[in-house]
Structures are given as C-alpha cells and as structure tokens.
Amino acid sequence: MTCSGCAAAVQGKLAKVIGVENVVVDLQRAEAEIEAQGALSLSELRKALPDKYRIDVKKGHVTDSNLEVADQKSKWVQLRPLFLIFTYLFVAVFLLNYQDWNSNAAMLDFMGLFYIVFSFFKFLDLKGFPESFRMYDPLARAIPVYGWIYPFLELTLGLLFLMRFQIRVALVVTVVILGMTTFGVVRTLLDKKQIRCACLGTALQLPMTEATFIENTIMLVMAFVMIVQYF
C-alpha cells in the first residue's frame, strides 16, 4: 500500500469477506488487523484483494500453528518459478560454453539471458509493473517514470551483454540499478514488510523474500568481477 486510498480500498475489500466483522488497516506498518467469527481462510482473504496486494499471517499472531506451516509451504511453491528460471539459465549458459569454456564469456551470457528473460515477464504486464516496482525500489519511488523505463533498460542491457557491445557501460549500469534495487530489497526485508516481488513482473505472484536478495546479489557479484576484468 502506497497511500491512504490504497489502505481504504484494502480495508473495504477485506471487510466484504464472509465471516469478517471488523478490519483495521495500518498504512505505515503495512498491516491489517481482522476480527472474524470463527476461522478464516487465508486463500479467501487473498482472493478478495487485487493482484498487486499480498497478504500473509504475521508471525506470533496466529493461534493455529498449522496455518503458519501451510503458509511457509505456499511461499516456496510461489518461488518455484524463480528457481526454475535460474536453473534453466545456468543450464543454457553451460551448454553454450562447455566445449570451449571461458568463465568471462559464461558470465556475460548469463547476465544477458537473465536480463532478456526477466524483462520478458515485465513486458507481460507493462502497466502493472511500475506500481509494484516502486514499492521497494528507491529510484522508482522518487521518479515514477523510471518504473516504466526499467523493462526497456533490462532488455537493452541483455542485448548489449549477448552482443558483446559496450560491455563496460552495461556493467556500470548494472551495478548502479541493481545496487539501488538491492538496497530497497534489504530495507524491505529488514522492515519485515510483506509485499510482492516485481522481479518477474506481475504475471507471477512472487513474495519478497531472501531469494530476491540472492538473485540480485548473484548479478552484482558477476558485474563486479567483470568490471575488474574490463577496467
């Protein structure tokens, strides 16, 4: 939630769920306190909200321990597409380079394919991506138009790496943009906010977890290693 209007909309939609008696939404803490008659289904609460919102049970505020376990399993299920994509990327890079292995070439191929694939998912919902992205990216929050430019920037960087064109520029830009995004991810994780990760756009409902931090860190490490090689 980014404004009081968002909070009011969330409160209204949750209040309509059968069994809910009262809803209090705290915009600053990104939390909703729900009073209900009997048990509520977490899946029903999620269905009541638009795709751009994510709702989870706050640890320590649930009486049914099984609900916490089920929710944790659900998080890993949601992250499965991200792990599958990384597996495919690593396999593709290996197949492209195994006959005449070169670590620098392999890293450039990985970064290029990474950007191409991840930009594809963002283009699936180009209108919805900026709003989700600005929830944690500092520059997108300060300059909203950056959220619209970002998918095109990723696509351009991917092509530069794969074509081996202006690699130095692409590496510096990678460090800058992923550095800012990673800073926003770390701040979100430390604040324990439950929001959606926009790394794969809005087509796939991915939660913001440590996996997002690891994903960005892998790219940053590769970029720094390549900068040492090229500079």
mmCIF file of C-alpha atoms in Angstrom:
data_model
loop_
_atom_site.group_PDB
_atom_site.id
_atom_site.type_symbol
_atom_site.label_atom_id
_atom_site.label_comp_id
_atom_site.label_asym_id
_atom_site.label_seq_id
_atom_site.Cartn_x
_atom_site.Cartn_y
_atom_site.Cartn_z
ATOM 1 C CA MET A 1 0.000 0.000 0.000
ATOM 2 C CA THR A 2 1.366 3.355 -1.035
ATOM 3 C CA CYS A 3 -1.307 5.848 0.099
ATOM 4 C CA SER A 4 -4.380 6.280 2.278
ATOM 5 C CA GLY A 5 -6.552 5.481 -0.729
ATOM 6 C CA CYS A 6 -4.867 2.075 -1.055
ATOM 7 C CA ALA A 7 -5.402 1.412 2.647
ATOM 8 C CA ALA A 8 -9.081 2.321 2.397
ATOM 9 C CA ALA A 9 -9.524 0.078 -0.641
ATOM 10 C CA VAL A 10 -7.862 -2.860 1.120
ATOM 11 C CA GLN A 11 -9.962 -2.329 4.223
ATOM 12 C CA GLY A 12 -13.177 -2.228 2.203
ATOM 13 C CA LYS A 13 -12.410 -5.401 0.235
ATOM 14 C CA LEU A 14 -11.358 -7.396 3.295
ATOM 15 C CA ALA A 15 -14.469 -6.277 5.165
ATOM 16 C CA LYS A 16 -16.621 -7.921 2.472
ATOM 17 C CA VAL A 17 -15.177 -11.401 3.103
ATOM 18 C CA ILE A 18 -17.762 -13.675 4.690
ATOM 19 C CA GLY A 19 -17.174 -14.003 8.433
ATOM 20 C CA VAL A 20 -15.189 -10.772 8.806
ATOM 21 C CA GLU A 21 -16.646 -8.462 11.447
ATOM 22 C CA ASN A 22 -14.106 -5.662 11.550
ATOM 23 C CA VAL A 23 -10.932 -4.602 9.710
ATOM 24 C CA VAL A 24 -8.361 -2.025 10.768
ATOM 25 C CA VAL A 25 -5.610 -1.217 8.252
ATOM 26 C CA ASP A 26 -2.335 0.435 9.278
ATOM 27 C CA LEU A 27 -0.712 2.039 6.228
ATOM 28 C CA GLN A 28 2.648 2.783 7.848
ATOM 29 C CA ARG A 29 3.129 -0.744 9.194
ATOM 30 C CA ALA A 30 1.544 -2.347 6.109
ATOM 31 C CA GLU A 31 -0.681 -4.463 8.340
ATOM 32 C CA ALA A 32 -4.363 -5.284 8.644
ATOM 33 C CA GLU A 33 -5.959 -6.475 11.878
ATOM 34 C CA ILE A 34 -9.034 -8.595 11.205
ATOM 35 C CA GLU A 35 -11.744 -9.631 13.631
ATOM 36 C CA ALA A 36 -13.944 -12.500 12.481
ATOM 37 C CA GLN A 37 -16.484 -15.062 13.533
ATOM 38 C CA GLY A 38 -14.676 -18.399 13.576
ATOM 39 C CA ALA A 39 -11.744 -19.389 11.380
ATOM 40 C CA LEU A 40 -10.898 -17.553 8.155
ATOM 41 C CA SER A 41 -9.327 -18.999 5.048
ATOM 42 C CA LEU A 42 -6.114 -17.212 4.104
ATOM 43 C CA SER A 43 -6.762 -18.054 0.459
ATOM 44 C CA GLU A 44 -10.168 -16.336 0.621
ATOM 45 C CA LEU A 45 -8.591 -13.190 2.056
ATOM 46 C CA ARG A 46 -6.033 -13.190 -0.743
ATOM 47 C CA LYS A 47 -8.729 -13.639 -3.387
ATOM 48 C CA ALA A 48 -10.539 -10.606 -2.024
ATOM 49 C CA LEU A 49 -7.610 -8.322 -2.856
ATOM 50 C CA PRO A 50 -6.334 -7.213 -6.289
ATOM 51 C CA ASP A 51 -3.219 -8.946 -7.607
ATOM 52 C CA LYS A 52 -0.961 -6.029 -6.691
ATOM 53 C CA TYR A 53 -1.503 -6.726 -2.968
ATOM 54 C CA ARG A 54 -0.180 -9.618 -0.924
ATOM 55 C CA ILE A 55 -1.464 -10.788 2.458
ATOM 56 C CA ASP A 56 0.254 -13.126 4.923
ATOM 57 C CA VAL A 57 -0.189 -14.101 8.536
ATOM 58 C CA LYS A 58 2.072 -12.169 10.892
ATOM 59 C CA LYS A 59 4.244 -14.473 12.949
ATOM 60 C CA GLY A 60 3.181 -14.648 16.588
ATOM 61 C CA HIS A 61 -0.362 -13.512 15.761
ATOM 62 C CA VAL A 62 -1.950 -16.822 14.769
ATOM 63 C CA THR A 63 -3.410 -19.478 17.050
ATOM 64 C CA ASP A 64 -3.280 -22.312 14.524
ATOM 65 C CA SER A 65 0.356 -23.367 14.040
ATOM 66 C CA ASN A 66 -0.643 -25.433 11.015
ATOM 67 C CA LEU A 67 -1.607 -22.229 9.245
ATOM 68 C CA GLU A 68 1.945 -20.916 9.608
ATOM 69 C CA VAL A 69 3.381 -24.149 8.196
ATOM 70 C CA ALA A 70 0.962 -24.124 5.269
ATOM 71 C CA ASP A 71 1.756 -20.503 4.541
ATOM 72 C CA GLN A 72 5.508 -21.234 4.549
ATOM 73 C CA LYS A 73 4.982 -24.085 2.087
ATOM 74 C CA SER A 74 2.898 -21.772 -0.078
ATOM 75 C CA LYS A 75 5.777 -19.271 -0.191
ATOM 76 C CA TRP A 76 8.177 -21.894 -1.513
ATOM 77 C CA VAL A 77 5.602 -23.004 -4.078
ATOM 78 C CA GLN A 78 5.275 -19.414 -5.245
ATOM 79 C CA LEU A 79 9.053 -19.081 -5.543
ATOM 80 C CA ARG A 80 9.372 -22.222 -7.654
ATOM 81 C CA PRO A 81 9.181 -20.306 -10.981
ATOM 82 C CA LEU A 82 12.160 -18.185 -9.905
ATOM 83 C CA PHE A 83 14.257 -21.245 -9.058
ATOM 84 C CA LEU A 84 13.254 -22.938 -12.315
ATOM 85 C CA ILE A 85 14.276 -19.880 -14.333
ATOM 86 C CA PHE A 86 17.685 -19.761 -12.667
ATOM 87 C CA THR A 87 18.146 -23.489 -13.303
ATOM 88 C CA TYR A 88 17.340 -23.029 -16.986
ATOM 89 C CA LEU A 89 19.706 -20.050 -17.206
ATOM 90 C CA PHE A 90 22.609 -21.971 -15.664
ATOM 91 C CA VAL A 91 21.970 -24.976 -17.925
ATOM 92 C CA ALA A 92 21.732 -22.761 -21.024
ATOM 93 C CA VAL A 93 24.995 -20.984 -20.177
ATOM 94 C CA PHE A 94 26.743 -24.319 -19.602
ATOM 95 C CA LEU A 95 25.551 -25.709 -22.940
ATOM 96 C CA LEU A 96 26.657 -22.558 -24.759
ATOM 97 C CA ASN A 97 30.169 -22.642 -23.313
ATOM 98 C CA TYR A 98 31.103 -26.181 -22.244
ATOM 99 C CA GLN A 99 33.043 -27.094 -25.411
ATOM 100 C CA ASP A 100 35.424 -24.153 -25.087
ATOM 101 C CA TRP A 101 34.844 -22.993 -21.530
ATOM 102 C CA ASN A 102 35.556 -19.370 -20.718
ATOM 103 C CA SER A 103 34.369 -18.003 -17.381
ATOM 104 C CA ASN A 104 34.112 -14.405 -18.619
ATOM 105 C CA ALA A 105 32.049 -15.412 -21.636
ATOM 106 C CA ALA A 106 29.829 -17.594 -19.458
ATOM 107 C CA MET A 107 29.130 -14.729 -17.042
ATOM 108 C CA LEU A 108 28.323 -12.349 -19.896
ATOM 109 C CA ASP A 109 25.947 -14.920 -21.384
ATOM 110 C CA PHE A 110 24.289 -15.455 -18.011
ATOM 111 C CA MET A 111 23.772 -11.730 -17.408
ATOM 112 C CA GLY A 112 22.476 -11.253 -20.938
ATOM 113 C CA LEU A 113 19.994 -14.131 -20.705
ATOM 114 C CA PHE A 114 18.999 -13.030 -17.187
ATOM 115 C CA TYR A 115 18.013 -9.573 -18.408
ATOM 116 C CA ILE A 116 16.232 -10.863 -21.510
ATOM 117 C CA VAL A 117 14.138 -13.403 -19.597
ATOM 118 C CA PHE A 118 13.283 -11.108 -16.692
ATOM 119 C CA SER A 119 12.356 -8.216 -18.999
ATOM 120 C CA PHE A 120 10.014 -10.564 -20.887
ATOM 121 C CA PHE A 121 7.944 -11.192 -17.766
ATOM 122 C CA LYS A 122 7.802 -7.469 -17.017
ATOM 123 C CA PHE A 123 6.502 -6.755 -20.525
ATOM 124 C CA LEU A 124 3.607 -9.163 -19.922
ATOM 125 C CA ASP A 125 2.037 -6.514 -17.693
ATOM 126 C CA LEU A 126 3.859 -3.297 -18.509
ATOM 127 C CA LYS A 127 1.110 -1.183 -16.948
ATOM 128 C CA GLY A 128 1.073 -3.026 -13.630
ATOM 129 C CA PHE A 129 4.830 -3.390 -13.173
ATOM 130 C CA PRO A 130 5.745 0.227 -12.233
ATOM 131 C CA GLU A 131 3.348 0.328 -9.292
ATOM 132 C CA SER A 132 4.712 -2.908 -7.827
ATOM 133 C CA PHE A 133 8.326 -1.913 -8.522
ATOM 134 C CA ARG A 134 8.068 1.416 -6.733
ATOM 135 C CA MET A 135 7.035 -0.332 -3.514
ATOM 136 C CA TYR A 136 10.674 -1.224 -2.866
ATOM 137 C CA ASP A 137 12.945 0.401 -5.457
ATOM 138 C CA PRO A 138 14.158 3.817 -4.161
ATOM 139 C CA LEU A 139 14.597 5.417 -7.593
ATOM 140 C CA ALA A 140 11.234 4.179 -8.882
ATOM 141 C CA ARG A 141 9.608 5.638 -5.776
ATOM 142 C CA ALA A 142 11.325 9.002 -6.262
ATOM 143 C CA ILE A 143 10.923 9.110 -10.065
ATOM 144 C CA PRO A 144 7.824 7.116 -11.105
ATOM 145 C CA VAL A 145 8.711 7.205 -14.822
ATOM 146 C CA TYR A 146 11.771 5.058 -14.016
ATOM 147 C CA GLY A 147 9.427 2.137 -13.353
ATOM 148 C CA TRP A 148 8.144 2.420 -16.932
ATOM 149 C CA ILE A 149 11.655 2.661 -18.364
ATOM 150 C CA TYR A 150 13.129 -0.214 -16.352
ATOM 151 C CA PRO A 151 11.855 -3.165 -18.503
ATOM 152 C CA PHE A 152 13.267 -1.490 -21.634
ATOM 153 C CA LEU A 153 16.528 -0.852 -19.780
ATOM 154 C CA GLU A 154 16.767 -4.535 -18.833
ATOM 155 C CA LEU A 155 16.113 -5.596 -22.431
ATOM 156 C CA THR A 156 18.796 -3.217 -23.717
ATOM 157 C CA LEU A 157 21.358 -4.434 -21.181
ATOM 158 C CA GLY A 158 20.590 -8.047 -22.085
ATOM 159 C CA LEU A 159 21.227 -7.368 -25.762
ATOM 160 C CA LEU A 160 24.445 -5.484 -25.003
ATOM 161 C CA PHE A 161 25.839 -8.407 -22.995
ATOM 162 C CA LEU A 162 24.839 -11.036 -25.554
ATOM 163 C CA MET A 163 26.162 -8.982 -28.494
ATOM 164 C CA ARG A 164 29.353 -8.071 -26.579
ATOM 165 C CA PHE A 165 28.710 -4.399 -27.342
ATOM 166 C CA GLN A 166 29.522 -1.546 -24.917
ATOM 167 C CA ILE A 167 30.136 -4.072 -22.161
ATOM 168 C CA ARG A 168 31.813 -1.551 -19.858
ATOM 169 C CA VAL A 169 28.780 0.731 -19.982
ATOM 170 C CA ALA A 170 26.416 -2.206 -19.428
ATOM 171 C CA LEU A 171 28.423 -3.371 -16.396
ATOM 172 C CA VAL A 172 28.430 0.056 -14.748
ATOM 173 C CA VAL A 173 24.693 0.495 -15.351
ATOM 174 C CA THR A 174 24.079 -2.991 -13.928
ATOM 175 C CA VAL A 175 25.931 -2.150 -10.717
ATOM 176 C CA VAL A 176 24.025 1.135 -10.339
ATOM 177 C CA ILE A 177 20.476 -0.077 -10.993
ATOM 178 C CA LEU A 178 20.784 -3.435 -9.220
ATOM 179 C CA GLY A 179 22.625 -1.767 -6.350
ATOM 180 C CA MET A 180 19.672 0.578 -5.782
ATOM 181 C CA THR A 181 17.141 -2.234 -6.120
ATOM 182 C CA THR A 182 19.082 -4.477 -3.743
ATOM 183 C CA PHE A 183 19.190 -1.664 -1.187
ATOM 184 C CA GLY A 184 15.397 -1.410 -1.407
ATOM 185 C CA VAL A 185 15.027 -5.190 -1.083
ATOM 186 C CA VAL A 186 17.236 -5.298 2.015
ATOM 187 C CA ARG A 187 15.298 -2.454 3.628
ATOM 188 C CA THR A 188 12.007 -4.210 2.891
ATOM 189 C CA LEU A 189 13.256 -7.486 4.377
ATOM 190 C CA LEU A 190 14.599 -5.759 7.488
ATOM 191 C CA ASP A 191 11.268 -3.964 7.964
ATOM 192 C CA LYS A 192 9.561 -7.371 7.612
ATOM 193 C CA LYS A 193 7.104 -5.948 5.116
ATOM 194 C CA GLN A 194 5.067 -8.473 3.157
ATOM 195 C CA ILE A 195 4.975 -7.206 -0.427
ATOM 196 C CA ARG A 196 5.130 -8.716 -3.868
ATOM 197 C CA CYS A 197 8.436 -9.015 -5.703
ATOM 198 C CA ALA A 198 8.286 -7.388 -9.145
ATOM 199 C CA CYS A 199 11.407 -9.167 -10.446
ATOM 200 C CA LEU A 200 9.213 -11.338 -12.698
ATOM 201 C CA GLY A 201 6.645 -8.618 -13.279
ATOM 202 C CA THR A 202 3.105 -9.053 -12.036
ATOM 203 C CA ALA A 203 2.202 -12.116 -14.098
ATOM 204 C CA LEU A 204 3.649 -14.397 -11.404
ATOM 205 C CA GLN A 205 2.756 -13.773 -7.758
ATOM 206 C CA LEU A 206 6.176 -13.904 -6.109
ATOM 207 C CA PRO A 207 6.627 -12.830 -2.488
ATOM 208 C CA MET A 208 9.523 -10.612 -1.482
ATOM 209 C CA THR A 209 11.943 -12.984 0.285
ATOM 210 C CA GLU A 210 15.654 -13.577 0.779
ATOM 211 C CA ALA A 211 15.610 -15.283 -2.654
ATOM 212 C CA THR A 212 15.123 -11.862 -4.249
ATOM 213 C CA PHE A 213 18.208 -10.573 -2.440
ATOM 214 C CA ILE A 214 20.239 -13.615 -3.539
ATOM 215 C CA GLU A 215 19.086 -13.181 -7.137
ATOM 216 C CA ASN A 216 20.281 -9.565 -7.247
ATOM 217 C CA THR A 217 23.484 -10.389 -5.380
ATOM 218 C CA ILE A 218 24.466 -13.029 -7.944
ATOM 219 C CA MET A 219 24.169 -10.455 -10.718
ATOM 220 C CA LEU A 220 26.048 -7.814 -8.738
ATOM 221 C CA VAL A 221 28.913 -10.174 -7.942
ATOM 222 C CA MET A 222 29.224 -11.144 -11.616
ATOM 223 C CA ALA A 223 29.148 -7.485 -12.641
ATOM 224 C CA PHE A 224 31.897 -6.548 -10.163
ATOM 225 C CA VAL A 225 34.057 -9.473 -11.303
ATOM 226 C CA MET A 226 33.652 -8.434 -14.930
ATOM 227 C CA ILE A 227 34.388 -4.776 -14.111
ATOM 228 C CA VAL A 228 37.744 -5.877 -12.669
ATOM 229 C CA GLN A 229 38.436 -7.740 -15.933
ATOM 230 C CA TYR A 230 37.460 -4.877 -18.239
ATOM 231 C CA PHE A 231 38.794 -1.921 -16.264
#
